[in-house]
Amino acid sequence: MIQIGAGRTLRYLSDMLESAIDGTFDETRYDESELSRLESRWKQYFYQSKLSVEQTEKEREELKSLVSDISHQTKTPLSNIRLYSGLLMEQAGSEAEKEMAAQIEAQAEKLEFLIQALVKMSRLQTQVIEVVPCRQQIAPMTDAAMETVRERAEKKHIRITYEVPSEICALFDRKWTEEALVNVMENAVKYSPPGSTVDIRVKEYEFYVCIRVSDQGMGISEEEKAQIFTRFYRSPRVQQEEGVGIGLYLAREILKRENGYIKLESKEGEGSCFMLYLRK
């Protein structure tokens, strides 16, 4: 009789587990009078878990809506600020007035950058951003990323050397992988001294394609390597530079969604090499 009771209990518990896994668990299906106290505790646990999942999903949907609202509501004010600063620049009667108008424009650009960066991060975390990898050539994506950073590199007299064979293909989402690569390349330009070189190369391996971005900048210490891909981390040595410390975090998360990854090789004072690995 004990064995029959134990077998029945196990079947009920197994049934509960199955229904919890596939999301169809319903407390009303189980009669507490027929089961042991252990079964009752299982029942309470699954019910609370279901409530927790529902609450988490509700909060995620609310956050998605909030992110969308912030993105939409800030576009018009920022556009107006930049428009008026341009008009002030045109009508400025003195160098001091021109300087003030230029500062308004610069601060508006910085604010727009910060808002967009935070919106992208929030969208990625709440899965508003959908990364859809497909097999395609790498060269068009790397070409576009290089054009994005070319102007900033030229202003610092930084030379970009570039070697990407046109026939190499990989599995990646064009839009978001370009975003990840631009983040890495912009960091290379930002933290490299004027007159130095940033080198972009692509190498094929058996299972992955690697995009290498090497610079001749300040390098990264061993202590900082473990923190460099975390949200909002910024080295004390670069606090004077613009940014909020989410570019590398976004790059890592985007590649992770594509079943790729990012690695870093660096020595303090000897530059850095970031390697973006994409599945073939």
PDB file of C-alpha atoms in Angstrom, residues 110 156 186-193 215 217-221 224 228 232-246 248 268 272:
ATOM      1  CA  LYS A 110      26.022  65.133 -26.052  1.00  0.00           C
ATOM      2  CA  LYS A 156      42.739  63.499 -34.793  1.00  0.00           C
ATOM      3  CA  GLU A 186      34.999  54.689 -31.939  1.00  0.00           C
ATOM      4  CA  ASN A 187      36.683  53.691 -28.671  1.00  0.00           C
ATOM      5  CA  ALA A 188      39.865  52.881 -30.575  1.00  0.00           C
ATOM      6  CA  VAL A 189      39.872  56.340 -32.173  1.00  0.00           C
ATOM      7  CA  LYS A 190      38.768  58.153 -29.010  1.00  0.00           C
ATOM      8  CA  TYR A 191      41.487  56.696 -26.774  1.00  0.00           C
ATOM      9  CA  SER A 192      44.353  56.727 -29.298  1.00  0.00           C
ATOM     10  CA  PRO A 193      46.845  59.610 -29.532  1.00  0.00           C
ATOM     11  CA  ASP A 215      44.964  50.569 -31.721  1.00  0.00           C
ATOM     12  CA  GLY A 217      46.352  53.866 -27.414  1.00  0.00           C
ATOM     13  CA  MET A 218      46.945  53.845 -23.671  1.00  0.00           C
ATOM     14  CA  GLY A 219      46.075  50.172 -23.270  1.00  0.00           C
ATOM     15  CA  ILE A 220      44.076  48.530 -20.485  1.00  0.00           C
ATOM     16  CA  SER A 221      45.483  47.263 -17.206  1.00  0.00           C
ATOM     17  CA  GLU A 224      40.430  46.693 -15.602  1.00  0.00           C
ATOM     18  CA  ILE A 228      35.691  46.765 -19.254  1.00  0.00           C
ATOM     19  CA  PHE A 232      28.667  52.144 -17.071  1.00  0.00           C
ATOM     20  CA  TYR A 233      32.277  51.239 -16.348  1.00  0.00           C
ATOM     21  CA  ARG A 234      34.766  53.954 -17.244  1.00  0.00           C
ATOM     22  CA  SER A 235      38.439  53.941 -16.422  1.00  0.00           C
ATOM     23  CA  PRO A 236      39.552  56.753 -14.081  1.00  0.00           C
ATOM     24  CA  ARG A 237      42.110  57.629 -16.786  1.00  0.00           C
ATOM     25  CA  VAL A 238      39.437  58.604 -19.349  1.00  0.00           C
ATOM     26  CA  GLN A 239      36.926  60.514 -17.257  1.00  0.00           C
ATOM     27  CA  GLN A 240      37.603  63.661 -19.281  1.00  0.00           C
ATOM     28  CA  GLU A 241      36.388  61.972 -22.474  1.00  0.00           C
ATOM     29  CA  GLU A 242      32.705  61.963 -23.432  1.00  0.00           C
ATOM     30  CA  GLY A 243      30.707  58.786 -22.948  1.00  0.00           C
ATOM     31  CA  VAL A 244      28.772  56.802 -20.355  1.00  0.00           C
ATOM     32  CA  GLY A 245      30.528  53.444 -20.492  1.00  0.00           C
ATOM     33  CA  ILE A 246      27.975  51.272 -22.278  1.00  0.00           C
ATOM     34  CA  LEU A 248      31.488  47.767 -25.047  1.00  0.00           C
ATOM     35  CA  GLU A 268      48.941  49.115 -20.370  1.00  0.00           C
ATOM     36  CA  SER A 272      44.594  47.275 -27.298  1.00  0.00           C
TER      37      SER A 272
END
